[in-house]
Structure formats: structure tokens, C-alpha cells
PDB file of N, CA, C and O in Angstrom:
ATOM      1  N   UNK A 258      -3.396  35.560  37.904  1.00 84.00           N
ATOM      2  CA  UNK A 258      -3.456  35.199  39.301  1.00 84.00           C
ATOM      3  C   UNK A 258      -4.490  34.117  39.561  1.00 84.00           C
ATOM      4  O   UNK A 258      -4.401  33.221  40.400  1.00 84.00           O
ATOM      5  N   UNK A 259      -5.489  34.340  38.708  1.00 90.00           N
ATOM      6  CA  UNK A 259      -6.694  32.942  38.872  1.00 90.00           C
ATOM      7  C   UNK A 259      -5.588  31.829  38.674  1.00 90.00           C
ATOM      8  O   UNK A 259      -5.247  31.384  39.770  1.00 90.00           O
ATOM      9  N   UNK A 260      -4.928  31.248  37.623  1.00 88.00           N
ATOM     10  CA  UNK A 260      -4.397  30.312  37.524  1.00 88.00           C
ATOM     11  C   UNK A 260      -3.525  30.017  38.725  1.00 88.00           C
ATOM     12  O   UNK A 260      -3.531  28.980  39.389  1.00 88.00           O
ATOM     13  N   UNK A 261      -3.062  30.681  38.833  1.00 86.00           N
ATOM     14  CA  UNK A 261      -1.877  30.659  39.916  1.00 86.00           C
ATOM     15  C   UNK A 261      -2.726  29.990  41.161  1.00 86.00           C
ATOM     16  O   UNK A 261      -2.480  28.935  41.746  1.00 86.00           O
ATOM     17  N   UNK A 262      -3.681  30.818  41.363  1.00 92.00           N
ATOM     18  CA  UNK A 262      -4.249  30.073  42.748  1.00 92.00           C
ATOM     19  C   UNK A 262      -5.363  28.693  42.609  1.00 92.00           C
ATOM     20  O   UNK A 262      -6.033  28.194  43.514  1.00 92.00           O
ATOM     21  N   UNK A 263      -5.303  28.322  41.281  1.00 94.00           N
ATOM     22  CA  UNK A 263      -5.946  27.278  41.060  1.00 94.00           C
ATOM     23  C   UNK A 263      -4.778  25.984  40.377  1.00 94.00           C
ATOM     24  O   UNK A 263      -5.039  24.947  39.767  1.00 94.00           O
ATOM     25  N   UNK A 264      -3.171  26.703  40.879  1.00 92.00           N
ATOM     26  CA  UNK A 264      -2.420  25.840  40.410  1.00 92.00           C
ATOM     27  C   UNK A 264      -2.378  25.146  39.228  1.00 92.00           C
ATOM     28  O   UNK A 264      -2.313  23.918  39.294  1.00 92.00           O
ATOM     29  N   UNK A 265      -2.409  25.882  37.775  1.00 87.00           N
ATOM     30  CA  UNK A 265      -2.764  25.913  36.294  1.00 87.00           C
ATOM     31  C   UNK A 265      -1.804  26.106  36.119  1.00 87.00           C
ATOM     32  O   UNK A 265      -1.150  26.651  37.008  1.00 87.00           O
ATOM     33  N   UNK A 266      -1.223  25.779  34.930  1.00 84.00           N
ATOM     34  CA  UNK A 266       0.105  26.548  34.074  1.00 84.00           C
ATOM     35  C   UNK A 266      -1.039  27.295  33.312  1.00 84.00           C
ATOM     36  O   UNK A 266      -2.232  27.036  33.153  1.00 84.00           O
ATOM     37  N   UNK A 267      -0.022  28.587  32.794  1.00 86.00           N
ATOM     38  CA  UNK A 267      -0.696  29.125  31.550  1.00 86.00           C
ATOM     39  C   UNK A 267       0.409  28.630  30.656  1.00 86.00           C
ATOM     40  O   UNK A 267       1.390  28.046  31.118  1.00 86.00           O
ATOM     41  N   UNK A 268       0.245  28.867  29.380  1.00 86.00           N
ATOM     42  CA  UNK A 268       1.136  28.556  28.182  1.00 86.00           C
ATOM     43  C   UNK A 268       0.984  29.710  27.160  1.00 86.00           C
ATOM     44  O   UNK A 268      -0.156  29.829  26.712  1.00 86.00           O
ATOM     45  N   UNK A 269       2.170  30.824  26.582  1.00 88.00           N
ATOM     46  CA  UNK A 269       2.066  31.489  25.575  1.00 88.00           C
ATOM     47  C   UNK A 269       1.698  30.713  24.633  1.00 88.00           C
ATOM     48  O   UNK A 269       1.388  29.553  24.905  1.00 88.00           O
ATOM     49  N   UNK A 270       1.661  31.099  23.571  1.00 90.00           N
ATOM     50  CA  UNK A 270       1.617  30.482  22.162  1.00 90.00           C
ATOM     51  C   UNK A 270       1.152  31.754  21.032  1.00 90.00           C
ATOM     52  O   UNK A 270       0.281  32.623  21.061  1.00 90.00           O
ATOM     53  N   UNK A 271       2.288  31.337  19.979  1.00 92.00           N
ATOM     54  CA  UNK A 271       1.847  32.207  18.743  1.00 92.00           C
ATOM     55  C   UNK A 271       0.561  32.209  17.990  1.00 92.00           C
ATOM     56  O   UNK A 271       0.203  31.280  17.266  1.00 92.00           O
ATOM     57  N   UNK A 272      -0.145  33.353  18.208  1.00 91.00           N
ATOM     58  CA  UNK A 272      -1.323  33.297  17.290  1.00 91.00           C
ATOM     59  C   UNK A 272      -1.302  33.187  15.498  1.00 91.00           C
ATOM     60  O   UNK A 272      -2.210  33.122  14.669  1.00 91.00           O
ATOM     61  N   UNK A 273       0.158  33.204  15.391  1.00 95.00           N
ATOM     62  CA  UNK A 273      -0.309  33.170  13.683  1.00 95.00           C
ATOM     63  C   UNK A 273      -0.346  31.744  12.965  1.00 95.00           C
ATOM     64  O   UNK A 273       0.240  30.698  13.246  1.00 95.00           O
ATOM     65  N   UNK A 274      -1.423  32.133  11.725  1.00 95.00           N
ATOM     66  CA  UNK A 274      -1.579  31.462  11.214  1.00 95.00           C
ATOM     67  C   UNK A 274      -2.605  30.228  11.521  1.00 95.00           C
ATOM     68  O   UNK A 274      -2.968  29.349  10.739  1.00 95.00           O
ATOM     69  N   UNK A 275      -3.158  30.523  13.611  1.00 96.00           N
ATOM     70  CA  UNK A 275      -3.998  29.525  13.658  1.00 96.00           C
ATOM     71  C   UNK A 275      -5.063  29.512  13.589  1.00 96.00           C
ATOM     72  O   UNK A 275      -5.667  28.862  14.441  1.00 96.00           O
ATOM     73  N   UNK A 276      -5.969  30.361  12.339  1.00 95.00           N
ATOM     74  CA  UNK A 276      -7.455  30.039  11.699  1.00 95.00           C
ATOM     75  C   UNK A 276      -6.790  29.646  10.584  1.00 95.00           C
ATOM     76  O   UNK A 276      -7.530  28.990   9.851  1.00 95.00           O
ATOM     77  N   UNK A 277      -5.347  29.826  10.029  1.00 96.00           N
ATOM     78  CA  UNK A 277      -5.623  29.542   8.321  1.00 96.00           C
ATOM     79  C   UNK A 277      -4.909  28.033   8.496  1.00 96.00           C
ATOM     80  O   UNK A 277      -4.827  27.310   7.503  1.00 96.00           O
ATOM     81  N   UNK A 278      -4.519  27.693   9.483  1.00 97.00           N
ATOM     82  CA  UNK A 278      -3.806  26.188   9.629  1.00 97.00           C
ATOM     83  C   UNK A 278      -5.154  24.685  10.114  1.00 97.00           C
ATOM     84  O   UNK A 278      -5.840  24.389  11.092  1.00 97.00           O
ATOM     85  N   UNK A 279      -4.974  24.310   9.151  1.00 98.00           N
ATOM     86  CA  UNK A 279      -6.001  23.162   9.393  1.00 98.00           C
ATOM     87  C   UNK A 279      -6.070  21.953  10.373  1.00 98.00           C
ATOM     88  O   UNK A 279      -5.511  20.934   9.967  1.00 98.00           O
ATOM     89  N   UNK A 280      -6.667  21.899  11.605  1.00 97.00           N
ATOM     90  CA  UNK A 280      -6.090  21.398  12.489  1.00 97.00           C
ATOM     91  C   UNK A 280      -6.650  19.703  12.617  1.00 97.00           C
ATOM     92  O   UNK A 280      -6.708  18.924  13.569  1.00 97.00           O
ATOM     93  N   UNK A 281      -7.001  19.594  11.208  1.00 97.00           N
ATOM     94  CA  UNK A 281      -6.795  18.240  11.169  1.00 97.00           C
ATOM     95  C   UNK A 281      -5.692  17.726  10.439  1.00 97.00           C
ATOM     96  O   UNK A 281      -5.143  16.674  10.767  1.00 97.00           O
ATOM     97  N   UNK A 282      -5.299  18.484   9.360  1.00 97.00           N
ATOM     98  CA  UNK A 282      -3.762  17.656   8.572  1.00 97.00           C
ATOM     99  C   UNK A 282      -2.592  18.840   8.619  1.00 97.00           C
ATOM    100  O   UNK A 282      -1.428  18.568   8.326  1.00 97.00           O
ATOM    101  N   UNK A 283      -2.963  20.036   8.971  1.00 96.00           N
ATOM    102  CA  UNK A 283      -2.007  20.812   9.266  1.00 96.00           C
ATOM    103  C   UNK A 283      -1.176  22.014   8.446  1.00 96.00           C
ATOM    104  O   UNK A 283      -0.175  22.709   8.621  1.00 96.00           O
ATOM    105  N   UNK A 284      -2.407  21.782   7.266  1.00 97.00           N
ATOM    106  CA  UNK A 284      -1.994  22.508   5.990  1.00 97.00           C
ATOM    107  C   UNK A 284      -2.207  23.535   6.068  1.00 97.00           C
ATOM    108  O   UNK A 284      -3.339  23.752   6.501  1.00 97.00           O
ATOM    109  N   UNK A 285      -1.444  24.664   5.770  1.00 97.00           N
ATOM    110  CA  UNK A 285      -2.356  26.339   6.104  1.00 97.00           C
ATOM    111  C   UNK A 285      -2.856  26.788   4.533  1.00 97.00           C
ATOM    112  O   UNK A 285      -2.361  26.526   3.436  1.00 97.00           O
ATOM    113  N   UNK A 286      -3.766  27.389   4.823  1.00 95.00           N
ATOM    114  CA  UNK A 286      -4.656  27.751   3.691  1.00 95.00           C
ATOM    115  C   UNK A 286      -4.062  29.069   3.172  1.00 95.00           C
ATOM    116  O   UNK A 286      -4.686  29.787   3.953  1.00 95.00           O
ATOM    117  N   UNK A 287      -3.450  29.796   2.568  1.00 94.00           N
ATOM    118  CA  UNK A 287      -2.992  30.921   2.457  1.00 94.00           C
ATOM    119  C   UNK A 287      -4.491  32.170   1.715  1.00 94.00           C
ATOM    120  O   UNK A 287      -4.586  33.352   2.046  1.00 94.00           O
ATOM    121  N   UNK A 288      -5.014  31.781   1.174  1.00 94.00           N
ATOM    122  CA  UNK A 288      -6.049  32.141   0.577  1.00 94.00           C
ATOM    123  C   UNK A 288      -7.756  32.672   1.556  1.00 94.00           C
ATOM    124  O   UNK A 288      -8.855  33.074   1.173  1.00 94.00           O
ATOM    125  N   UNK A 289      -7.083  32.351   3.045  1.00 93.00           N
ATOM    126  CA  UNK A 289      -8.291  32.341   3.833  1.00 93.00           C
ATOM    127  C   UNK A 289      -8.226  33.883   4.320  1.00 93.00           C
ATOM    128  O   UNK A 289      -7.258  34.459   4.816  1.00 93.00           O
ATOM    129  N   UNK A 290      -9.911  34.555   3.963  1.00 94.00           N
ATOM    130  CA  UNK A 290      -9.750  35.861   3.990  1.00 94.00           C
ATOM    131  C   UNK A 290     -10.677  36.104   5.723  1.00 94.00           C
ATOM    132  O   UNK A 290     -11.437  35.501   6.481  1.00 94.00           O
ATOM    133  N   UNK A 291     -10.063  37.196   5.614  1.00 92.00           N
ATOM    134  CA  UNK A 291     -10.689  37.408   7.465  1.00 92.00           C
ATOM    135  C   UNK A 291     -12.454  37.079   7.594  1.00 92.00           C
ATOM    136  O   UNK A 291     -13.052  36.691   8.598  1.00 92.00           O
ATOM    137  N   UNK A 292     -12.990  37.362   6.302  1.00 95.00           N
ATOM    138  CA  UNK A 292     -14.038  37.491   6.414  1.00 95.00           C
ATOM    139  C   UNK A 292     -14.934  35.914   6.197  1.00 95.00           C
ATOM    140  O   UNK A 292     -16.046  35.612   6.632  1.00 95.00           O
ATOM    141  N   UNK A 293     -14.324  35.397   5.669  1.00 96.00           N
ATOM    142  CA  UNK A 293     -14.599  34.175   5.732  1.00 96.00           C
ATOM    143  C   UNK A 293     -14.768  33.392   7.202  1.00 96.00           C
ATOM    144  O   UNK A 293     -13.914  33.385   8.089  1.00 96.00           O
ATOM    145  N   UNK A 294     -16.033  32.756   7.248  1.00 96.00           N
ATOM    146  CA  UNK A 294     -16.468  32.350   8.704  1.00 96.00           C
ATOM    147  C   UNK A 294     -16.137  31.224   8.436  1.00 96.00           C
ATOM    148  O   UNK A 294     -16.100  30.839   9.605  1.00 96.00           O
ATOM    149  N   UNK A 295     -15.837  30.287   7.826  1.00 96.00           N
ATOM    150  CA  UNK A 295     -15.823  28.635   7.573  1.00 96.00           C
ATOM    151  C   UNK A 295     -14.499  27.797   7.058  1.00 96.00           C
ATOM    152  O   UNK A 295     -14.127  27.443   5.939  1.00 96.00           O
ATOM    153  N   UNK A 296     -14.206  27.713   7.778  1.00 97.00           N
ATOM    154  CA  UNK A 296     -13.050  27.251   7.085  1.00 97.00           C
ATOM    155  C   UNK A 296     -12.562  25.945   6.207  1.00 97.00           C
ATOM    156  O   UNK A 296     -12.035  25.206   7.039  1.00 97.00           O
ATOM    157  N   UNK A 297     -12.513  25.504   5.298  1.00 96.00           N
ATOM    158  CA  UNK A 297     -12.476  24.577   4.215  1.00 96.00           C
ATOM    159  C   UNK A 297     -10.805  24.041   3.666  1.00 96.00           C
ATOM    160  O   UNK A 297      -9.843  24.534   3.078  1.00 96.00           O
ATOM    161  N   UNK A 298     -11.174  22.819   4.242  1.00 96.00           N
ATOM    162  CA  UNK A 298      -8.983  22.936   3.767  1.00 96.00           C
ATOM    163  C   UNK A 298      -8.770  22.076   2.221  1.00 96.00           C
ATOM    164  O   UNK A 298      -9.182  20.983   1.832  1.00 96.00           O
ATOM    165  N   UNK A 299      -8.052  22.983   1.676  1.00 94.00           N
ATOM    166  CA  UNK A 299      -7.809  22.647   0.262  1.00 94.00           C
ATOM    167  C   UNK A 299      -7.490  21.093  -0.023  1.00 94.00           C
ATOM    168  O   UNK A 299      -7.860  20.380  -0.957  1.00 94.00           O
ATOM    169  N   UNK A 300      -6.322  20.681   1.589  1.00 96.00           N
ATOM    170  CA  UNK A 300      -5.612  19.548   0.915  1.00 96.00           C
ATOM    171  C   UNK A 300      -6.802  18.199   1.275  1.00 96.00           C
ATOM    172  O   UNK A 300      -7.103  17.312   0.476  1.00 96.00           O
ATOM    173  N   UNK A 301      -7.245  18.327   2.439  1.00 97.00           N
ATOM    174  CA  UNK A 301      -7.985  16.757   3.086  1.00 97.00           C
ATOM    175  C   UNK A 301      -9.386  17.370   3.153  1.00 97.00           C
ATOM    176  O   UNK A 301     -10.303  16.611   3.464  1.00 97.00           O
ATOM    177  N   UNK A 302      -9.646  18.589   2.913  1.00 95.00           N
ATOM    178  CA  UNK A 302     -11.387  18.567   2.292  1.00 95.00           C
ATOM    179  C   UNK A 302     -12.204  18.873   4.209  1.00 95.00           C
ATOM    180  O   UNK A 302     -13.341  19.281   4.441  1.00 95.00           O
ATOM    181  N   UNK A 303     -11.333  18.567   5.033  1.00 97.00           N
ATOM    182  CA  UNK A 303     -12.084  18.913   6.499  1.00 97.00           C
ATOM    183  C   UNK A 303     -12.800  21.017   6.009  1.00 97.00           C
ATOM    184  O   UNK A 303     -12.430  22.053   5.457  1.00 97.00           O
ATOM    185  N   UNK A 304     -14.008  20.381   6.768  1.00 97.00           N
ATOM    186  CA  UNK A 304     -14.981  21.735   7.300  1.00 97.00           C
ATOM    187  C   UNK A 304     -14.986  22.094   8.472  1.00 97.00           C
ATOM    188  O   UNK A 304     -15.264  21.261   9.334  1.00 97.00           O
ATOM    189  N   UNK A 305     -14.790  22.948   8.698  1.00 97.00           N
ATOM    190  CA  UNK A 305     -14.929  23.765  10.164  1.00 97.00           C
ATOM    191  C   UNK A 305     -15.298  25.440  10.548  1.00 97.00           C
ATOM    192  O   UNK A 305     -15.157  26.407   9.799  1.00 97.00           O
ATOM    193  N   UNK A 306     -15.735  25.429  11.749  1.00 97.00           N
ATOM    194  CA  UNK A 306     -15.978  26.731  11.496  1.00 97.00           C
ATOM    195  C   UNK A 306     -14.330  27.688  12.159  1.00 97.00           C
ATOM    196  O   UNK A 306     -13.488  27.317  12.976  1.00 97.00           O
ATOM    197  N   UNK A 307     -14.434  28.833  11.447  1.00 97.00           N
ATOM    198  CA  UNK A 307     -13.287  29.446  11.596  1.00 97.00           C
ATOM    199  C   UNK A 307     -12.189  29.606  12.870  1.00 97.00           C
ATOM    200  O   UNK A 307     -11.015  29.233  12.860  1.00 97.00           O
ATOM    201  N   UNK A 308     -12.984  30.332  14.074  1.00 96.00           N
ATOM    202  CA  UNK A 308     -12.731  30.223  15.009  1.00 96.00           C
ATOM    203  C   UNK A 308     -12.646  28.690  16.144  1.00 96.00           C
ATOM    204  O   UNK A 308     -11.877  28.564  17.097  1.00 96.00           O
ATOM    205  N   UNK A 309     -13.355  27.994  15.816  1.00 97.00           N
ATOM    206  CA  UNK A 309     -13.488  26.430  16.322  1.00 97.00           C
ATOM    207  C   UNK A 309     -12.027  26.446  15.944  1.00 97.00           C
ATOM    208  O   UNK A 309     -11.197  26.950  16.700  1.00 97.00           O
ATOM    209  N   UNK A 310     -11.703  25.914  14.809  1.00 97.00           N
ATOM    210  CA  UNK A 310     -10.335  26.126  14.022  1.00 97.00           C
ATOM    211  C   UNK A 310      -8.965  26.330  14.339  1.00 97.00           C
ATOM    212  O   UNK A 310      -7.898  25.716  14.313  1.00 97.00           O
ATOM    213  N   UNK A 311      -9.450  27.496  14.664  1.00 97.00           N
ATOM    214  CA  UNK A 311      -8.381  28.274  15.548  1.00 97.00           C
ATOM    215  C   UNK A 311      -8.106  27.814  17.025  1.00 97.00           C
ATOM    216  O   UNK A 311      -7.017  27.552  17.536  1.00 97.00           O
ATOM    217  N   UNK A 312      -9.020  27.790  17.433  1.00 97.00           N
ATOM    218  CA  UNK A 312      -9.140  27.390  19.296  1.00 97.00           C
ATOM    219  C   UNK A 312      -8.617  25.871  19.480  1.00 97.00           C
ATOM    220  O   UNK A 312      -8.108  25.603  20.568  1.00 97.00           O
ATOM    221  N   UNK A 313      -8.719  24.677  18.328  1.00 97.00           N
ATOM    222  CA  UNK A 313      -8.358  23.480  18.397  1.00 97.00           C
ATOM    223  C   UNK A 313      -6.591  23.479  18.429  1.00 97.00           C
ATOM    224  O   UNK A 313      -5.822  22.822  19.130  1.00 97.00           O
ATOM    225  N   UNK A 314      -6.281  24.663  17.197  1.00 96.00           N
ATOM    226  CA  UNK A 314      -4.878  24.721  16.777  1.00 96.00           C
ATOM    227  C   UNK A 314      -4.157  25.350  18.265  1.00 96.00           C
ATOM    228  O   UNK A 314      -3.140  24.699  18.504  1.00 96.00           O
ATOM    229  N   UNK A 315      -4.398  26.379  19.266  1.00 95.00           N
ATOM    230  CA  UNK A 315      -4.032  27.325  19.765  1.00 95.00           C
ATOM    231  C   UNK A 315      -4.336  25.811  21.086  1.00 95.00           C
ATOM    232  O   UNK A 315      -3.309  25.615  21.736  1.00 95.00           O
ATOM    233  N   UNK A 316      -4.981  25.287  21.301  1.00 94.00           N
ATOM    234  CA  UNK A 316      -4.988  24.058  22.013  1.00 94.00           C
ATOM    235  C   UNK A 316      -3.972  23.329  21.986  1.00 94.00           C
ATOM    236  O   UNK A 316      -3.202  23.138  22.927  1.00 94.00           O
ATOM    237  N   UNK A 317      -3.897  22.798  20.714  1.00 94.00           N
ATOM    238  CA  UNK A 317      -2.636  21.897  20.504  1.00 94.00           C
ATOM    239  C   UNK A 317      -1.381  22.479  20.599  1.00 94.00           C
ATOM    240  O   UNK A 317      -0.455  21.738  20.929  1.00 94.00           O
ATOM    241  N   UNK A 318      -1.132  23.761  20.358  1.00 93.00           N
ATOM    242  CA  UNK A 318      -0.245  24.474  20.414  1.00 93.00           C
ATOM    243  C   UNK A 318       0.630  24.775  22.031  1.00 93.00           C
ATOM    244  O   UNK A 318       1.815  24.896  22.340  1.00 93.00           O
ATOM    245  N   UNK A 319      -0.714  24.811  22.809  1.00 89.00           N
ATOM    246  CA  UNK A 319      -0.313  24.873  24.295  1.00 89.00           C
ATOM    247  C   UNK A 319       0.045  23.714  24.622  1.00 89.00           C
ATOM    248  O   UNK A 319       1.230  23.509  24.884  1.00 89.00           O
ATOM    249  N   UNK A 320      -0.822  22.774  24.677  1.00 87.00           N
ATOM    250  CA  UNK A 320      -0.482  21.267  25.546  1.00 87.00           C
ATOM    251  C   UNK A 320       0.623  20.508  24.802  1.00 87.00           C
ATOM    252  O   UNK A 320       0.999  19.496  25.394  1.00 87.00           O
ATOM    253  N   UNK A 321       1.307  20.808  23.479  1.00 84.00           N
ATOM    254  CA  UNK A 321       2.416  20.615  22.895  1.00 84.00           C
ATOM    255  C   UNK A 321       3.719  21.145  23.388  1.00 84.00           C
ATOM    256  O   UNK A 321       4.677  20.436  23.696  1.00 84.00           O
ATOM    257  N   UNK A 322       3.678  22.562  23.443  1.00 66.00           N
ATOM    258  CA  UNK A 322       4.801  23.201  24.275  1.00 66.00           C
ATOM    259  C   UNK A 322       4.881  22.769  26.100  1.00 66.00           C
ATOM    260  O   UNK A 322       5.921  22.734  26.757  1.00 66.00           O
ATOM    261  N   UNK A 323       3.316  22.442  26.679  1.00 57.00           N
ATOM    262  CA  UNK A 323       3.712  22.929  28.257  1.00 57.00           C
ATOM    263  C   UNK A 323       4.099  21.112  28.329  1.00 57.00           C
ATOM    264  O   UNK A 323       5.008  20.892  29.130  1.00 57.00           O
ATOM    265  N   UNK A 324       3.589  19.938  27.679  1.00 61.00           N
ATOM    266  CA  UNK A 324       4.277  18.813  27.514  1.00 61.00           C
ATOM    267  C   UNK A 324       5.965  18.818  27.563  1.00 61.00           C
ATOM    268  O   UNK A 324       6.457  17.956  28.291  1.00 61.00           O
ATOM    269  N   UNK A 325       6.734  19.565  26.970  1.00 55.00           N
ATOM    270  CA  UNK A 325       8.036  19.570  26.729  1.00 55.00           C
ATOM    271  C   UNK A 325       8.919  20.460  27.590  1.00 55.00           C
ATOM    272  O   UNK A 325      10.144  20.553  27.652  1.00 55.00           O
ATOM    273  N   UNK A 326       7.759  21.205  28.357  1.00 52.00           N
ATOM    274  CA  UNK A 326       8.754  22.322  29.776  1.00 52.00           C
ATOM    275  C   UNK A 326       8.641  21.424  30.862  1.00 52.00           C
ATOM    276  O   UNK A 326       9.124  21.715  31.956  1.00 52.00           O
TER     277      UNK A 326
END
């Protein structure tokens, strides 16, 4: 209802896979264990921290889909 009255879209989006997907080249890491705070991508060598990671991917993920509705 906040959104609503601040005239926002919300946007679903699937949570998987977006700490182990690298949200600079897009590669998912299959090997990334929960406990791991840092995330390191095998193919282009980017560092990040885990959750950052995630929140960039789950970003792009929204403004990708609410772009195309």
C-alpha cells in the first residue's frame, strides 16, 4: 500500500540464483556456498560482497521486467 500511494510499481522477481549469478558478466558460480560472504566470479575475476551481489542482480532483474510491462 506504501507504493501504491506513492504511485511506485512493485516488480516480482525470482530470487534464484541471485548471489551465485555475477552481476557483472552474468556467470553463475555453482560452487558458491551459503556461507561464503564474498563473492568471486570464476569467469571475469569481479569481487563483491555477497549480498551487494545479489541486490544489484534482483535490481536488474526488476527494472528489466517492469521496462517490458
Amino acid at each position: 500500500y506504501k507504493a501504491e500511494s506513492a504511485d511506485k510499481l512493485i516488480v516480482k522477481v525470482n530470487p534464484r540464483n541471485t548471489s551465485k549469478r555475477c552481476s557483472k558478466c552474468g556467470k553463475i558460480n555453482k560452487k558458491l556456498a551459503l556461507i561464503d560472504r564474498t563473492y568471486k566470479c570464476e569467469a571475469c575475476g569481479f569481487t563483491i560482497d555477497r549480498d551487494v551481489n545479489a541486490a544489484k542482480n534482483i535490481r536488474t532483474l526488476g527494472t528489466s521486467v517492469a521496462i517490458t510491462k
